[in-house]
Tab-separated table of C-alpha atoms in Angstrom:
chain	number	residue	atom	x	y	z
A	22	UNK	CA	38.091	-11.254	-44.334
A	23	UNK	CA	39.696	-8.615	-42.104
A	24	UNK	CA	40.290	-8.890	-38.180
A	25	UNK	CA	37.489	-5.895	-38.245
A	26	UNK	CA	35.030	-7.555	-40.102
A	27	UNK	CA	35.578	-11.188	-37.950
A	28	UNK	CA	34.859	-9.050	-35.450
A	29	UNK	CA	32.054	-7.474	-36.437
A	30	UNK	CA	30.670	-10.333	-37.081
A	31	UNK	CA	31.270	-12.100	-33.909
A	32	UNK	CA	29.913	-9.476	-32.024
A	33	UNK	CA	26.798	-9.604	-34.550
A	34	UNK	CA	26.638	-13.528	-33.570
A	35	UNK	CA	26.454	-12.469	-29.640
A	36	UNK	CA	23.817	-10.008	-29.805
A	37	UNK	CA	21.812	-12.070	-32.298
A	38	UNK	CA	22.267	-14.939	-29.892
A	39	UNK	CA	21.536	-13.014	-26.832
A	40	UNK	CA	18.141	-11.280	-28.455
A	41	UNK	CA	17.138	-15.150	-29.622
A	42	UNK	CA	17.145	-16.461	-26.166
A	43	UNK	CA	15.340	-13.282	-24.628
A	44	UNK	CA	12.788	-14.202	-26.880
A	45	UNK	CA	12.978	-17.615	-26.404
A	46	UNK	CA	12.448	-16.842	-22.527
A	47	UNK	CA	9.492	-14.819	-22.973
A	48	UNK	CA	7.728	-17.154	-25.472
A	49	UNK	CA	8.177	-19.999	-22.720
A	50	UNK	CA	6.301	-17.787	-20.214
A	51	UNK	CA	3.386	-18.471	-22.339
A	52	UNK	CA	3.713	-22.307	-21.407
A	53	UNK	CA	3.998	-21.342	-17.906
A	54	UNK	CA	1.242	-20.619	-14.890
A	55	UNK	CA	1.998	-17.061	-13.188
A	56	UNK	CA	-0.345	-18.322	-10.197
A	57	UNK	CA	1.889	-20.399	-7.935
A	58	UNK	CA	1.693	-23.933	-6.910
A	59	UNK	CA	1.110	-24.926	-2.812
A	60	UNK	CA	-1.540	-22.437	-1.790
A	61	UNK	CA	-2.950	-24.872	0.589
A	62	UNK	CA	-4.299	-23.871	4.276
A	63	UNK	CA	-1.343	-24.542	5.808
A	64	UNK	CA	0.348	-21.296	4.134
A	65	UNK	CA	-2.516	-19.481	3.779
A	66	UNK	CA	-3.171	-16.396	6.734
A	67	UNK	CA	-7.360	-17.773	7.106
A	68	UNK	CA	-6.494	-21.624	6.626
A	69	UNK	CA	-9.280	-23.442	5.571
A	70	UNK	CA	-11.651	-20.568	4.706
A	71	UNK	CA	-9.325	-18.450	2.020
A	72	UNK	CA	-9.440	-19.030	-1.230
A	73	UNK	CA	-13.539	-19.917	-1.800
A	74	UNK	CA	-13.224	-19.521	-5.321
A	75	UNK	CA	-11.213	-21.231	-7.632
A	76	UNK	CA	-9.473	-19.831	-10.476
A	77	UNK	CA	-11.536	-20.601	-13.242
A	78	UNK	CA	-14.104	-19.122	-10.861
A	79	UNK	CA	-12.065	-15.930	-9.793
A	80	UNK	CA	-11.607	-14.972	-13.565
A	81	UNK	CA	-15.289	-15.213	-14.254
A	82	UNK	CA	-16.684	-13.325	-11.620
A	83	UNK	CA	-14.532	-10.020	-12.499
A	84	UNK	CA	-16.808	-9.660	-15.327
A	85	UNK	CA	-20.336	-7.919	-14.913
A	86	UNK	CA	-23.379	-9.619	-14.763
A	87	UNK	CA	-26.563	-8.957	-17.295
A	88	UNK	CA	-28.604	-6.521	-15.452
A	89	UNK	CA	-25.819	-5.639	-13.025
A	90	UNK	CA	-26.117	-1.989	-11.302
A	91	UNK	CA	-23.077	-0.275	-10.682
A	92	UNK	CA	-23.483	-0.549	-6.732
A	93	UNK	CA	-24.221	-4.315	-7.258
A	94	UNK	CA	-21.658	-4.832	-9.171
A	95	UNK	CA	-18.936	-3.182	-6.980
A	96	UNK	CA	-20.107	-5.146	-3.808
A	97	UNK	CA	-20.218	-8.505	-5.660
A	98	UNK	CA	-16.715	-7.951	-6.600
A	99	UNK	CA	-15.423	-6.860	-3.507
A	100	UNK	CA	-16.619	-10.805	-1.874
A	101	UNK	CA	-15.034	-12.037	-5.044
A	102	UNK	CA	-11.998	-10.798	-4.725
A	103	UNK	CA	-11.331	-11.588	-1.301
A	104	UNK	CA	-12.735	-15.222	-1.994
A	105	UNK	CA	-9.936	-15.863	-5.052
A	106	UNK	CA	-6.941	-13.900	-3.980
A	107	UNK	CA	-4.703	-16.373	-1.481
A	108	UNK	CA	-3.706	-14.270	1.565
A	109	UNK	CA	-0.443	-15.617	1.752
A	110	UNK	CA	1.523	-14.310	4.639
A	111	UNK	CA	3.524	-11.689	2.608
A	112	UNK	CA	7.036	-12.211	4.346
A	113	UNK	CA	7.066	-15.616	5.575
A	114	UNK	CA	8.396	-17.292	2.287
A	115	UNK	CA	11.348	-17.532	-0.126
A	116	UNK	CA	10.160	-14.571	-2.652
A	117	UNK	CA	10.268	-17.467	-5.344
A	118	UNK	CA	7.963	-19.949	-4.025
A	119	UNK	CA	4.991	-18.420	-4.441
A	120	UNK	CA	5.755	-16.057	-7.306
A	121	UNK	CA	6.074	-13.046	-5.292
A	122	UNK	CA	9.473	-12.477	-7.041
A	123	UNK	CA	8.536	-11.992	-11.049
A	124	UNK	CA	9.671	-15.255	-12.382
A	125	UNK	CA	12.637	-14.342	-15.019
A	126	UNK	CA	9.865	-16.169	-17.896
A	127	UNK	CA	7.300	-13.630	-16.943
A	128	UNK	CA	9.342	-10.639	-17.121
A	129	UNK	CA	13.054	-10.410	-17.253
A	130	UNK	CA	13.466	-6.971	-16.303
A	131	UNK	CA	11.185	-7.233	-13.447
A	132	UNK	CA	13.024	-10.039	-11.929
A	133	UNK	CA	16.104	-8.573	-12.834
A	134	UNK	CA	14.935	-5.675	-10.432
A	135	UNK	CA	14.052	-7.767	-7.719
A	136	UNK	CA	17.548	-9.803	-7.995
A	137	UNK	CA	19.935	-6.951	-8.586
A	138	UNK	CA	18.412	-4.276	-6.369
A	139	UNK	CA	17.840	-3.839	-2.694
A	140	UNK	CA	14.141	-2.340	-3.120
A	141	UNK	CA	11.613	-5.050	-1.134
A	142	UNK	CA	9.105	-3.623	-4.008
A	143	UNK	CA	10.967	-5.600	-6.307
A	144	UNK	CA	11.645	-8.597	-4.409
A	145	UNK	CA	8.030	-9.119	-3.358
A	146	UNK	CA	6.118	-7.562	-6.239
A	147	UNK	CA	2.624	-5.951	-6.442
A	148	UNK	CA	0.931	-5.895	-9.628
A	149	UNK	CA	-0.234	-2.449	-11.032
A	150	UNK	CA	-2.281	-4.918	-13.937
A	151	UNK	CA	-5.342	-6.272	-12.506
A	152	UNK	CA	-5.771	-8.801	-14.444
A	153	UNK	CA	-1.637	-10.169	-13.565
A	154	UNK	CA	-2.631	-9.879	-10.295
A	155	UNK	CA	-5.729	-12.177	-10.600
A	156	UNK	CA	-3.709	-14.753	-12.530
A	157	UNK	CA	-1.087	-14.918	-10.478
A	158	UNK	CA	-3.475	-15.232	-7.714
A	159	UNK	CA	-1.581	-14.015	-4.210
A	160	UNK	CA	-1.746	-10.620	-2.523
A	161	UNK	CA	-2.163	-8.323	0.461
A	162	UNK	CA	-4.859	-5.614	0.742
A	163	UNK	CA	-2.736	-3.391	-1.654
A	164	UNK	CA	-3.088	-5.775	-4.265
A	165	UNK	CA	-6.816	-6.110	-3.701
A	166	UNK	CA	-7.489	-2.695	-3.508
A	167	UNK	CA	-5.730	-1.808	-6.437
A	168	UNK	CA	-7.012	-4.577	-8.293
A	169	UNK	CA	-10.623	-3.369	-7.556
A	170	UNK	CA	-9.788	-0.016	-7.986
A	171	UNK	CA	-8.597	-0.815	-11.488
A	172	UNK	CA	-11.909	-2.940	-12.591
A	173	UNK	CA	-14.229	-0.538	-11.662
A	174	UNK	CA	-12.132	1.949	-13.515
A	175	UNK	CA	-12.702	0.136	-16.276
A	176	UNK	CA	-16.455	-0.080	-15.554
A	177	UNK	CA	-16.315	3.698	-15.417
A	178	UNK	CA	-17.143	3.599	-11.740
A	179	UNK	CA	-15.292	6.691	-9.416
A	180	UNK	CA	-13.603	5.199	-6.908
A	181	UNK	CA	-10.394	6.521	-4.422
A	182	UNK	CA	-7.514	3.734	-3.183
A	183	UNK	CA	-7.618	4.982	0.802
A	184	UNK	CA	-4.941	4.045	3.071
A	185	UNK	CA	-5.025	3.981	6.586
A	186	UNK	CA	-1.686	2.720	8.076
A	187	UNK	CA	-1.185	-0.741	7.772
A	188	UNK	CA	-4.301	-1.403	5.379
A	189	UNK	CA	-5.258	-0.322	1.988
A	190	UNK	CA	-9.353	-0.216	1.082
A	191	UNK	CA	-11.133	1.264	-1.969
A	192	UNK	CA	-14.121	3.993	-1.759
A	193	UNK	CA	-16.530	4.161	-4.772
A	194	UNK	CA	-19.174	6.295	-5.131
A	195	UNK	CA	-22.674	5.814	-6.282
A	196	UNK	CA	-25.106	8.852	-6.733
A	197	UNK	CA	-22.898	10.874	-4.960
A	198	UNK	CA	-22.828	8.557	-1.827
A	199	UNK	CA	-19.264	6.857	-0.914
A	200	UNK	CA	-19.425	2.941	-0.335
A	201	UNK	CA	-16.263	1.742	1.933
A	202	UNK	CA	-14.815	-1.711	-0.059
A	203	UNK	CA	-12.192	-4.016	1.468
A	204	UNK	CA	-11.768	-6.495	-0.911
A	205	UNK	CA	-9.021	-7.789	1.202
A	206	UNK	CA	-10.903	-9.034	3.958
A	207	UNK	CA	-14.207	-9.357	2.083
A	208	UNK	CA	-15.843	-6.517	4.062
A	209	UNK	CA	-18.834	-3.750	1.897
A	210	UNK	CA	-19.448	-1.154	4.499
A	211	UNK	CA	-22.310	0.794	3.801
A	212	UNK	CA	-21.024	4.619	4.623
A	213	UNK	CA	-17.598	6.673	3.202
A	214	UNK	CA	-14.076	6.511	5.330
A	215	UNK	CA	-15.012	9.652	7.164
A	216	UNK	CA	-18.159	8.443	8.631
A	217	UNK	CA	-16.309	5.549	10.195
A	218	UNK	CA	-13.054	7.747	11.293
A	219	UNK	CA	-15.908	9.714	13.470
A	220	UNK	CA	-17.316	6.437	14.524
A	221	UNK	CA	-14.968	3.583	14.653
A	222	UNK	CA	-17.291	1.146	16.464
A	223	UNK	CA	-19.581	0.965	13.656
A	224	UNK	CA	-16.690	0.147	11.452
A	225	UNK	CA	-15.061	-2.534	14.032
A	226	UNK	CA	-19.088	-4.382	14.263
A	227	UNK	CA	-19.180	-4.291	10.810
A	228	UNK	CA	-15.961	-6.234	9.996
A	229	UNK	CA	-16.829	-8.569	13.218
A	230	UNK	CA	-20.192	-9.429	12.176
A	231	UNK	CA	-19.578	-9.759	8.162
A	232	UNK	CA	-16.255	-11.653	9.029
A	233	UNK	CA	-17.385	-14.072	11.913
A	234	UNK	CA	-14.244	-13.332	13.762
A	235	UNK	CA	-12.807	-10.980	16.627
A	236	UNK	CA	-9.901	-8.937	16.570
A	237	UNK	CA	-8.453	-10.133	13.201
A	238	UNK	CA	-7.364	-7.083	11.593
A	239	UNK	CA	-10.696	-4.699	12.609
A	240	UNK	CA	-9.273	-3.458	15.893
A	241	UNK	CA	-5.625	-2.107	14.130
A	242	UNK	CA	-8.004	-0.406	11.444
A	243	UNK	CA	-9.856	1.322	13.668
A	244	UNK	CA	-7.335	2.621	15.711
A	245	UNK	CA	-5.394	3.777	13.110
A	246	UNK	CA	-7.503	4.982	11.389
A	247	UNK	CA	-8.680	6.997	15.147
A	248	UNK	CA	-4.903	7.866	15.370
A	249	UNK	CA	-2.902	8.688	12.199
A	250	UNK	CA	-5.970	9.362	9.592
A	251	UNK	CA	-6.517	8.366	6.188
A	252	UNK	CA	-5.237	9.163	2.856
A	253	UNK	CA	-6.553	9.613	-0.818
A	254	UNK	CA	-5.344	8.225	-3.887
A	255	UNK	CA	-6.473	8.496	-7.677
A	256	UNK	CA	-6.442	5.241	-8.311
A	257	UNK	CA	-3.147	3.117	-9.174
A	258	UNK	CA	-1.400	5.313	-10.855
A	259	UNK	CA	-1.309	7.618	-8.211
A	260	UNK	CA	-0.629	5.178	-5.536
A	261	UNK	CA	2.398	3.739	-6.789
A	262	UNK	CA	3.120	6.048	-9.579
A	263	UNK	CA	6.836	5.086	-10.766
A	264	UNK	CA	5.985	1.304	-10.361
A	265	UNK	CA	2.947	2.056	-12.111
A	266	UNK	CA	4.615	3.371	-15.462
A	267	UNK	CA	7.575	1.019	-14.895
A	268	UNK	CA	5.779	-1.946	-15.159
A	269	UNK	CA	3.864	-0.614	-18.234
A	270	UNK	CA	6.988	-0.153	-19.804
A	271	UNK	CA	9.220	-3.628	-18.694
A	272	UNK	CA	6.316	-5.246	-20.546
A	273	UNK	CA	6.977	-3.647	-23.792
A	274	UNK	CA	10.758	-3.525	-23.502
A	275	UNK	CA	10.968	-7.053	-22.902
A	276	UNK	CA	9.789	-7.688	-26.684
A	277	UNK	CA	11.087	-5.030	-27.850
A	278	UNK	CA	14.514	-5.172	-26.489
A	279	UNK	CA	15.419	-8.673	-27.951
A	280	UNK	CA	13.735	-8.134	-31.418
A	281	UNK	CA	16.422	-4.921	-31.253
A	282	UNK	CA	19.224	-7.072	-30.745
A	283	UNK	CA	18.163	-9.169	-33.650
A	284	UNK	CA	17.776	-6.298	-36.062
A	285	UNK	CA	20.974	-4.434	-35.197
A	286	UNK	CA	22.878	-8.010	-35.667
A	287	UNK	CA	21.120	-8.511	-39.322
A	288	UNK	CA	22.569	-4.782	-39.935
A	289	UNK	CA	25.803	-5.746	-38.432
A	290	UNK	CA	26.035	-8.872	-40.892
A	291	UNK	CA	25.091	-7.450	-43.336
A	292	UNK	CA	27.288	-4.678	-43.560
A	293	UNK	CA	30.618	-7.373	-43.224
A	294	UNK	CA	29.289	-9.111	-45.926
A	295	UNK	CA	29.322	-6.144	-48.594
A	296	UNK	CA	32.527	-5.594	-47.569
């Protein structure tokens, strides 16, 4: 055998190697539990009152009832949400303990990102996927919102992501008449963004008397909302638009890449052995 052809087929060996334990990797995330272990009060932003649904319980009540009207459905949801999504407090932690980095089993290329790069979206990642977001379990109002957002999508209800700074909400629509959802706090408000930016008290009594609590989050809405505005989105895609596509992407290229390697070391062997 010539020098070339040993080393052909060494570097054949490597990349057949290296795509066998990519795939290897990703069909151990399958053994694995995206939603993190420790959510207990004590690292949870509402203690003893987050998380009133379980998981089991969370992944049930995203789907819609028998007999189930759009508005009904939408408000439900919004409670549900908020009840099975752990409010941990998003930059207290190591990024690893609670799954806020990707784990390398869920998606290499993610974590790679959040290792390898400077960009905090990386290192403490929000879900574009609904339904990785609900397993996983953890989030902030982005992650709410854009998980709602993205079910009633698929329910073929029109809703907007709005942001007002420092909070993210949803606002569906229902005959023509907008319905204000913060499926962060667990909070259905009854008129559309703009009612409550001209009337910010009805929007701070609201939160107060759904929430049972004062000045937890209400008071910063309002007044931001009274002194910088609000903002559209189209849904997900428009709100984070390259993170959006990039994540569709990393999960295709992480199967894809490895079963790559595999073929173009078969071709690679092949090829020394004719010789």
């Amino acid at each position: 055998m010539t020098t070339t052809n040993k080393l052909t087929r060494w570097l054949a060996a490597v990349l057949g190697l290296f795509g066998l334990a990519l795939l290897a990797l990703n069909l151990y995330g399958f053994t694995q539990d995206l939603r993190p272990d420790g959510l207990t009060p004590e690292v949870l932003r509402f203690g003893e009152q987050d998380l009133s649904l379980t998981p089991p319980e969370l992944e049930q009540a995203i789907f819609r009832l028998p007999g189930e009207t759009d508005k009904q459905y939408a408000k439900r949801l919004t409670l549900d949400l908020a009840g099975g999504i752990a409010h941990v407090e998003w930059e207290a932690f190591d990024p690893d303990l609670f799954h806020q980095r990707v784990p390398v089993w869920e998606n290499y290329i993610l974590h790679l990102m959040g290792v390898v790069t400077s960009i905090p979206e990386y290192q403490r990642y929000h879900y574009a996927n609904p339904y990785r977001s609900i397993e996983r379990g953890i989030g902030i109002c982005g992650d709410a919102s854009m998980t709602l957002s993205g079910l009633l999508d698929e329910q073929g209800i029109a809703n907007k992501i709005i942001t007002v700074p420092g909070h993210v909400m949803v606002e569906a629509y229902f005959d023509g008449e907008p319905l204000l959802l913060d499926a962060d706090f667990g909070v259905v408000l009854e008129q559309g963004i703009m009612f409550y930016e001209q009337n910010p008290q009805a929007l701070i009594s609201a939160y107060q008397q759904q929430l049972g609590r004062v000045n937890d989050g209400e008071l910063m809405i309002a007044g931001n909302l009274i002194k910088d505005g609000f903002k559209y989105w189209n849904g997900t895609s428009h709100f984070i638009t390259k993170k959006y596509y990039f994540e569709k992407v990393a999960y295709v290229v992480k199967w894809a890449f490895p079963v790559t390697l595999l073929l173009i070391a078969m071709v690679m062997w092949r090829k020394t052995g004719r010789r």
